[in-house]
Each structure stands twice: as structure tokens, then as C-alpha cells.
Amino acid sequence: GLTSPEIKDNLIALFIAATESIAKTLSQCIYYLAKYPDIQRTAYQEVCDKIKNPDNINWETLRELHYTEAFIKEVLRFTTPFPRFERIVKTDFHLDTEFGPILLPKNSIVSVLASVVHMDPDYFAEPDVFNPNRFLPGFQHLINPLAFIPFANGPRNCIDF
């Protein structure tokens, strides 16, 4: 098990990481709302239409904010809070690349550049265009779930993502 100081240190690290990523994402949301007034109007109208009583906002109401959620996901695609993460290769892995075969030996560390994946036209049509509509219901099937990784992926991804 962990010692009390280790538990305390991990809780502090978790709090700092969560606070920093939320602050960065909120500031980026404000930036993109200011940069794209049409998107701002659409998101604002959706919030006004869905939230009739601001004193009574619940989870079900928030789940109906499809455009707002799509907007936040597009912000995360453009400015992911964790642009790089590492994984340890569990077994020797042979990878075929355009440069020829590559062996990733067991226990080697692989860096995944989420920011590069998010801008890859193989995964996102017109990746340089800020387009929240790509994340709307009805279009999400066009996105490979392993390609949208603002908080990593797999068993060690961000809590509650």
C-alpha cells in the first residue's frame, strides 16, 4: 500500500492537474467563442433554449446541450490539455511503416502525440478548420474513438473521461 505522505502527494498532484486542465480548457473555450461569433451565438441559443430555469440545472438538462458539448470537444481537439502521453510496450511489437518495419521492444516507452493525431486528415476531415459539428450526434460515427484522445486513452486515461 501507499504511505500517508504518498497518498497526500498523489492527492495534491491530482488536484493540481485537474485544476490546471480545467482552467486551460475554460480559457480556450472563451477564446474560441470570441474568435467565432456564429459559434458563440449557436451555443448561447442552445443554452437559452434548453435551460429554462438557471436555478434548476441538472445532469439531464446538461446532457441535452449537444452543440455545447460538441464545441467543447472541438476545443479539446484543437488545444488538448495533455498533448503528449507515454505508454510502455508490454510485448515485442512489430510495426509496418512507410519507412519499413520497426520493432518496438518489450518495456520500451512510446510517446503518443495527441496534438498530432488530432490534426491528422486521416482521422479528421479538414483538421485545420474549427468545426464543432463534427462531434454532433449523427456525425460522431465518422470519428475513430481512438483518434480523439485529449485525456489519453486506455486503462491509464484521465479519471471520468
C-alpha atoms as an extended CHARMM CRD file, in Angstrom:
* protein
*
       161  EXT
         1         1  GLY       CA              0.0000000000        0.0000000000        0.0000000000  PROA      1               0.0000000000
         2         2  LEU       CA              0.8530000000        3.6530000000       -0.0410000000  PROA      2               0.0000000000
         3         3  THR       CA              2.1490000000        5.5840000000        2.9230000000  PROA      3               0.0000000000
         4         4  SER       CA              0.2630000000        8.6160000000        4.2170000000  PROA      4               0.0000000000
         5         5  PRO       CA              2.7620000000       11.0630000000        2.6390000000  PROA      5               0.0000000000
         6         6  GLU       CA              2.4620000000        9.2140000000       -0.7190000000  PROA      6               0.0000000000
         7         7  ILE       CA             -1.3340000000        9.4040000000       -0.5700000000  PROA      7               0.0000000000
         8         8  LYS       CA             -1.1490000000       13.1190000000        0.2900000000  PROA      8               0.0000000000
         9         9  ASP       CA              1.3300000000       13.7820000000       -2.5500000000  PROA      9               0.0000000000
        10        10  ASN       CA             -0.8490000000       11.9230000000       -5.0630000000  PROA      10              0.0000000000
        11        11  LEU       CA             -3.9660000000       13.8230000000       -3.9880000000  PROA      11              0.0000000000
        12        12  ILE       CA             -2.1520000000       17.1430000000       -4.3530000000  PROA      12              0.0000000000
        13        13  ALA       CA             -0.8890000000       16.1450000000       -7.8160000000  PROA      13              0.0000000000
        14        14  LEU       CA             -4.4040000000       15.0630000000       -8.8410000000  PROA      14              0.0000000000
        15        15  PHE       CA             -5.8940000000       18.3490000000       -7.6100000000  PROA      15              0.0000000000
        16        16  ILE       CA             -3.2790000000       20.4720000000       -9.3880000000  PROA      16              0.0000000000
        17        17  ALA       CA             -3.6080000000       18.5070000000      -12.6530000000  PROA      17              0.0000000000
        18        18  ALA       CA             -7.3990000000       18.7390000000      -12.5880000000  PROA      18              0.0000000000
        19        19  THR       CA             -7.4040000000       22.4490000000      -11.7640000000  PROA      19              0.0000000000
        20        20  GLU       CA             -4.8430000000       23.3220000000      -14.4200000000  PROA      20              0.0000000000
        21        21  SER       CA             -6.5220000000       21.3180000000      -17.2140000000  PROA      21              0.0000000000
        22        22  ILE       CA             -9.9590000000       22.7560000000      -16.4010000000  PROA      22              0.0000000000
        23        23  ALA       CA             -8.5960000000       26.3110000000      -16.2720000000  PROA      23              0.0000000000
        24        24  LYS       CA             -6.7920000000       25.8650000000      -19.5930000000  PROA      24              0.0000000000
        25        25  THR       CA             -9.8580000000       24.3460000000      -21.2640000000  PROA      25              0.0000000000
        26        26  LEU       CA            -12.1720000000       27.1030000000      -19.9920000000  PROA      26              0.0000000000
        27        27  SER       CA             -9.7920000000       29.8270000000      -21.1690000000  PROA      27              0.0000000000
        28        28  GLN       CA             -9.5660000000       28.1650000000      -24.5850000000  PROA      28              0.0000000000
        29        29  CYS       CA            -13.3840000000       27.9250000000      -24.7420000000  PROA      29              0.0000000000
        30        30  ILE       CA            -13.6210000000       31.6670000000      -24.1120000000  PROA      30              0.0000000000
        31        31  TYR       CA            -11.0170000000       32.3110000000      -26.8030000000  PROA      31              0.0000000000
        32        32  TYR       CA            -12.8290000000       30.2290000000      -29.4450000000  PROA      32              0.0000000000
        33        33  LEU       CA            -16.2240000000       31.7020000000      -28.5350000000  PROA      33              0.0000000000
        34        34  ALA       CA            -14.7450000000       35.1740000000      -29.0740000000  PROA      34              0.0000000000
        35        35  LYS       CA            -12.9830000000       34.1420000000      -32.2720000000  PROA      35              0.0000000000
        36        36  TYR       CA            -16.1100000000       32.5950000000      -33.8370000000  PROA      36              0.0000000000
        37        37  PRO       CA            -19.1860000000       34.7590000000      -33.0780000000  PROA      37              0.0000000000
        38        38  ASP       CA            -21.5090000000       32.4820000000      -35.1070000000  PROA      38              0.0000000000
        39        39  ILE       CA            -20.4820000000       29.5030000000      -32.9740000000  PROA      39              0.0000000000
        40        40  GLN       CA            -20.9440000000       31.6490000000      -29.8620000000  PROA      40              0.0000000000
        41        41  ARG       CA            -24.4900000000       32.5550000000      -30.9380000000  PROA      41              0.0000000000
        42        42  THR       CA            -25.3750000000       28.9220000000      -31.6770000000  PROA      42              0.0000000000
        43        43  ALA       CA            -24.0740000000       27.7400000000      -28.3010000000  PROA      43              0.0000000000
        44        44  TYR       CA            -25.7570000000       30.6210000000      -26.4740000000  PROA      44              0.0000000000
        45        45  GLN       CA            -29.0770000000       29.9310000000      -28.1920000000  PROA      45              0.0000000000
        46        46  GLU       CA            -28.8860000000       26.2510000000      -27.3100000000  PROA      46              0.0000000000
        47        47  VAL       CA            -28.2650000000       27.0650000000      -23.6460000000  PROA      47              0.0000000000
        48        48  CYS       CA            -31.1700000000       29.5420000000      -23.6310000000  PROA      48              0.0000000000
        49        49  ASP       CA            -33.4810000000       27.0140000000      -25.3100000000  PROA      49              0.0000000000
        50        50  LYS       CA            -32.5810000000       24.0620000000      -23.0640000000  PROA      50              0.0000000000
        51        51  ILE       CA            -32.0840000000       25.7420000000      -19.6920000000  PROA      51              0.0000000000
        52        52  LYS       CA            -35.3850000000       27.3790000000      -18.8310000000  PROA      52              0.0000000000
        53        53  ASN       CA            -34.5940000000       27.8900000000      -15.1450000000  PROA      53              0.0000000000
        54        54  PRO       CA            -30.9170000000       28.6110000000      -14.3460000000  PROA      54              0.0000000000
        55        55  ASP       CA            -31.6140000000       27.8150000000      -10.6830000000  PROA      55              0.0000000000
        56        56  ASN       CA            -32.6320000000       24.2740000000      -11.5990000000  PROA      56              0.0000000000
        57        57  ILE       CA            -29.8790000000       22.8580000000      -13.8070000000  PROA      57              0.0000000000
        58        58  ASN       CA            -29.4910000000       19.1130000000      -13.5940000000  PROA      58              0.0000000000
        59        59  TRP       CA            -27.4920000000       16.3880000000      -15.3060000000  PROA      59              0.0000000000
        60        60  GLU       CA            -30.3170000000       15.5180000000      -17.7080000000  PROA      60              0.0000000000
        61        61  THR       CA            -30.5250000000       19.1280000000      -18.8800000000  PROA      61              0.0000000000
        62        62  LEU       CA            -26.7700000000       19.3290000000      -19.4070000000  PROA      62              0.0000000000
        63        63  ARG       CA            -26.8570000000       16.1240000000      -21.4640000000  PROA      63              0.0000000000
        64        64  GLU       CA            -29.2140000000       17.8680000000      -23.9070000000  PROA      64              0.0000000000
        65        65  LEU       CA            -26.6290000000       20.5510000000      -24.7240000000  PROA      65              0.0000000000
        66        66  HSD       CA            -25.3520000000       18.6590000000      -27.7690000000  PROA      66              0.0000000000
        67        67  TYR       CA            -23.8830000000       21.6370000000      -29.5990000000  PROA      67              0.0000000000
        68        68  THR       CA            -22.1900000000       22.9590000000      -26.4710000000  PROA      68              0.0000000000
        69        69  GLU       CA            -20.6610000000       19.5370000000      -25.8290000000  PROA      69              0.0000000000
        70        70  ALA       CA            -19.5340000000       19.3220000000      -29.4810000000  PROA      70              0.0000000000
        71        71  PHE       CA            -17.9800000000       22.7920000000      -29.1460000000  PROA      71              0.0000000000
        72        72  ILE       CA            -16.0350000000       21.7630000000      -26.0270000000  PROA      72              0.0000000000
        73        73  LYS       CA            -14.8050000000       18.5990000000      -27.7600000000  PROA      73              0.0000000000
        74        74  GLU       CA            -13.6000000000       20.6310000000      -30.7420000000  PROA      74              0.0000000000
        75        75  VAL       CA            -11.7750000000       22.9830000000      -28.3640000000  PROA      75              0.0000000000
        76        76  LEU       CA            -10.1570000000       19.9230000000      -26.7710000000  PROA      76              0.0000000000
        77        77  ARG       CA             -9.2030000000       18.6100000000      -30.2110000000  PROA      77              0.0000000000
        78        78  PHE       CA             -7.5250000000       21.9060000000      -31.1180000000  PROA      78              0.0000000000
        79        79  THR       CA             -5.8800000000       22.5760000000      -27.7480000000  PROA      79              0.0000000000
        80        80  THR       CA             -5.6840000000       19.2960000000      -25.8840000000  PROA      80              0.0000000000
        81        81  PRO       CA             -4.6400000000       19.7660000000      -22.2480000000  PROA      81              0.0000000000
        82        82  PHE       CA             -2.3480000000       16.7300000000      -22.4830000000  PROA      82              0.0000000000
        83        83  PRO       CA             -0.7080000000       16.9310000000      -25.9250000000  PROA      83              0.0000000000
        84        84  ARG       CA              1.6320000000       14.0120000000      -25.2000000000  PROA      84              0.0000000000
        85        85  PHE       CA              1.4670000000       10.8910000000      -23.0930000000  PROA      85              0.0000000000
        86        86  GLU       CA              3.6140000000        7.7950000000      -22.7790000000  PROA      86              0.0000000000
        87        87  ARG       CA              2.9040000000        4.0860000000      -22.7340000000  PROA      87              0.0000000000
        88        88  ILE       CA              5.1710000000        1.1120000000      -22.0250000000  PROA      88              0.0000000000
        89        89  VAL       CA              5.2020000000       -1.6350000000      -24.6480000000  PROA      89              0.0000000000
        90        90  LYS       CA              4.0910000000       -4.8650000000      -22.9080000000  PROA      90              0.0000000000
        91        91  THR       CA              5.3870000000       -7.3170000000      -25.5360000000  PROA      91              0.0000000000
        92        92  ASP       CA              7.6410000000       -7.0390000000      -28.5720000000  PROA      92              0.0000000000
        93        93  PHE       CA              5.5780000000       -5.3440000000      -31.2540000000  PROA      93              0.0000000000
        94        94  HSD       CA              6.3030000000       -5.2830000000      -34.9790000000  PROA      94              0.0000000000
        95        95  LEU       CA              5.0640000000       -2.1910000000      -36.7410000000  PROA      95              0.0000000000
        96        96  ASP       CA              4.8980000000       -1.7480000000      -40.5180000000  PROA      96              0.0000000000
        97        97  THR       CA              5.5710000000        1.8520000000      -41.5100000000  PROA      97              0.0000000000
        98        98  GLU       CA              6.1560000000        3.7610000000      -44.7140000000  PROA      98              0.0000000000
        99        99  PHE       CA              9.8600000000        3.6420000000      -43.7980000000  PROA      99              0.0000000000
       100       100  GLY       CA              9.8850000000       -0.1330000000      -43.3770000000  PROA      100             0.0000000000
       101       101  PRO       CA              9.2730000000       -2.4980000000      -40.4620000000  PROA      101             0.0000000000
       102       102  ILE       CA             10.0860000000       -1.3120000000      -36.9620000000  PROA      102             0.0000000000
       103       103  LEU       CA             10.4110000000       -3.4120000000      -33.8190000000  PROA      103             0.0000000000
       104       104  LEU       CA              9.1720000000       -1.8650000000      -30.5870000000  PROA      104             0.0000000000
       105       105  PRO       CA             10.9060000000       -3.9960000000      -27.9460000000  PROA      105             0.0000000000
       106       106  LYS       CA              9.1170000000       -5.0400000000      -24.7790000000  PROA      106             0.0000000000
       107       107  ASN       CA              9.3930000000       -2.4200000000      -21.9940000000  PROA      107             0.0000000000
       108       108  SER       CA             10.2730000000        0.4000000000      -24.3770000000  PROA      108             0.0000000000
       109       109  ILE       CA              8.4880000000        3.7180000000      -23.9100000000  PROA      109             0.0000000000
       110       110  VAL       CA              6.3310000000        5.0790000000      -26.7040000000  PROA      110             0.0000000000
       111       111  SER       CA              5.2310000000        8.7260000000      -26.7600000000  PROA      111             0.0000000000
       112       112  VAL       CA              1.8170000000        9.3870000000      -28.2510000000  PROA      112             0.0000000000
       113       113  LEU       CA              1.4050000000       12.9120000000      -29.5970000000  PROA      113             0.0000000000
       114       114  ALA       CA             -2.3080000000       13.5670000000      -29.2040000000  PROA      114             0.0000000000
       115       115  SER       CA             -1.9540000000       17.0040000000      -30.7540000000  PROA      115             0.0000000000
       116       116  VAL       CA             -0.5750000000       15.4160000000      -33.9470000000  PROA      116             0.0000000000
       117       117  VAL       CA             -3.2900000000       12.7390000000      -34.0540000000  PROA      117             0.0000000000
       118       118  HSD       CA             -5.9600000000       15.4390000000      -33.6200000000  PROA      118             0.0000000000
       119       119  MET       CA             -4.6740000000       17.2690000000      -36.6970000000  PROA      119             0.0000000000
       120       120  ASP       CA             -4.2920000000       14.1860000000      -38.9060000000  PROA      120             0.0000000000
       121       121  PRO       CA             -6.5500000000       14.3340000000      -42.0040000000  PROA      121             0.0000000000
       122       122  ASP       CA             -6.7800000000       10.5310000000      -41.9100000000  PROA      122             0.0000000000
       123       123  TYR       CA             -8.8210000000       10.9100000000      -38.7160000000  PROA      123             0.0000000000
       124       124  PHE       CA            -10.4270000000       14.3430000000      -39.0190000000  PROA      124             0.0000000000
       125       125  ALA       CA            -11.6590000000       15.8470000000      -42.2790000000  PROA      125             0.0000000000
       126       126  GLU       CA            -10.2860000000       19.3620000000      -42.7150000000  PROA      126             0.0000000000
       127       127  PRO       CA             -8.3670000000       19.1550000000      -39.4250000000  PROA      127             0.0000000000
       128       128  ASP       CA             -7.2940000000       22.8140000000      -39.5150000000  PROA      128             0.0000000000
       129       129  VAL       CA            -10.9190000000       24.0040000000      -39.6380000000  PROA      129             0.0000000000
       130       130  PHE       CA            -12.5730000000       24.6550000000      -36.2750000000  PROA      130             0.0000000000
       131       131  ASN       CA            -15.8490000000       22.7700000000      -36.7190000000  PROA      131             0.0000000000
       132       132  PRO       CA            -17.8420000000       21.6450000000      -33.6570000000  PROA      132             0.0000000000
       133       133  ASN       CA            -20.3940000000       19.9730000000      -35.9570000000  PROA      133             0.0000000000
       134       134  ARG       CA            -18.0240000000       17.0170000000      -36.4080000000  PROA      134             0.0000000000
       135       135  PHE       CA            -18.8710000000       15.9920000000      -32.8170000000  PROA      135             0.0000000000
       136       136  LEU       CA            -22.6580000000       16.3400000000      -33.0740000000  PROA      136             0.0000000000
       137       137  PRO       CA            -24.8450000000       13.2570000000      -32.7430000000  PROA      137             0.0000000000
       138       138  GLY       CA            -25.2410000000       11.7780000000      -36.1880000000  PROA      138             0.0000000000
       139       139  PHE       CA            -21.6440000000       12.6090000000      -37.1290000000  PROA      139             0.0000000000
       140       140  GLN       CA            -19.7100000000       11.0430000000      -34.2560000000  PROA      140             0.0000000000
       141       141  HSD       CA            -19.6200000000        7.6880000000      -36.0400000000  PROA      141             0.0000000000
       142       142  LEU       CA            -17.1980000000        9.3160000000      -38.5040000000  PROA      142             0.0000000000
       143       143  ILE       CA            -14.6410000000        9.7960000000      -35.7140000000  PROA      143             0.0000000000
       144       144  ASN       CA            -12.4070000000        6.9310000000      -34.6820000000  PROA      144             0.0000000000
       145       145  PRO       CA            -12.7550000000        6.8900000000      -30.8690000000  PROA      145             0.0000000000
       146       146  LEU       CA             -9.0460000000        6.0870000000      -30.5710000000  PROA      146             0.0000000000
       147       147  ALA       CA             -8.1860000000        9.2510000000      -32.5160000000  PROA      147             0.0000000000
       148       148  PHE       CA             -9.8780000000       11.7060000000      -30.1380000000  PROA      148             0.0000000000
       149       149  ILE       CA             -7.5880000000       11.4910000000      -27.1240000000  PROA      149             0.0000000000
       150       150  PRO       CA             -7.4290000000       14.8260000000      -25.2660000000  PROA      150             0.0000000000
       151       151  PHE       CA             -7.0280000000       12.9920000000      -21.9540000000  PROA      151             0.0000000000
       152       152  ALA       CA             -5.1330000000        9.9350000000      -23.2460000000  PROA      152             0.0000000000
       153       153  ASN       CA             -6.7940000000        6.5620000000      -23.7210000000  PROA      153             0.0000000000
       154       154  GLY       CA             -6.7610000000        3.0740000000      -22.2830000000  PROA      154             0.0000000000
       155       155  PRO       CA             -6.5580000000        1.9680000000      -18.6630000000  PROA      155             0.0000000000
       156       156  ARG       CA             -4.4380000000        4.9720000000      -17.6510000000  PROA      156             0.0000000000
       157       157  ASN       CA             -6.5280000000        7.7370000000      -19.2100000000  PROA      157             0.0000000000
       158       158  CYS       CA             -7.8380000000       10.6940000000      -17.2570000000  PROA      158             0.0000000000
       159       159  ILE       CA            -10.3430000000        9.9310000000      -14.4950000000  PROA      159             0.0000000000
       160       160  ASP       CA            -14.0040000000       10.1250000000      -15.6160000000  PROA      160             0.0000000000
       161       161  PHE       CA            -13.3360000000       10.5470000000      -19.3360000000  PROA      161             0.0000000000
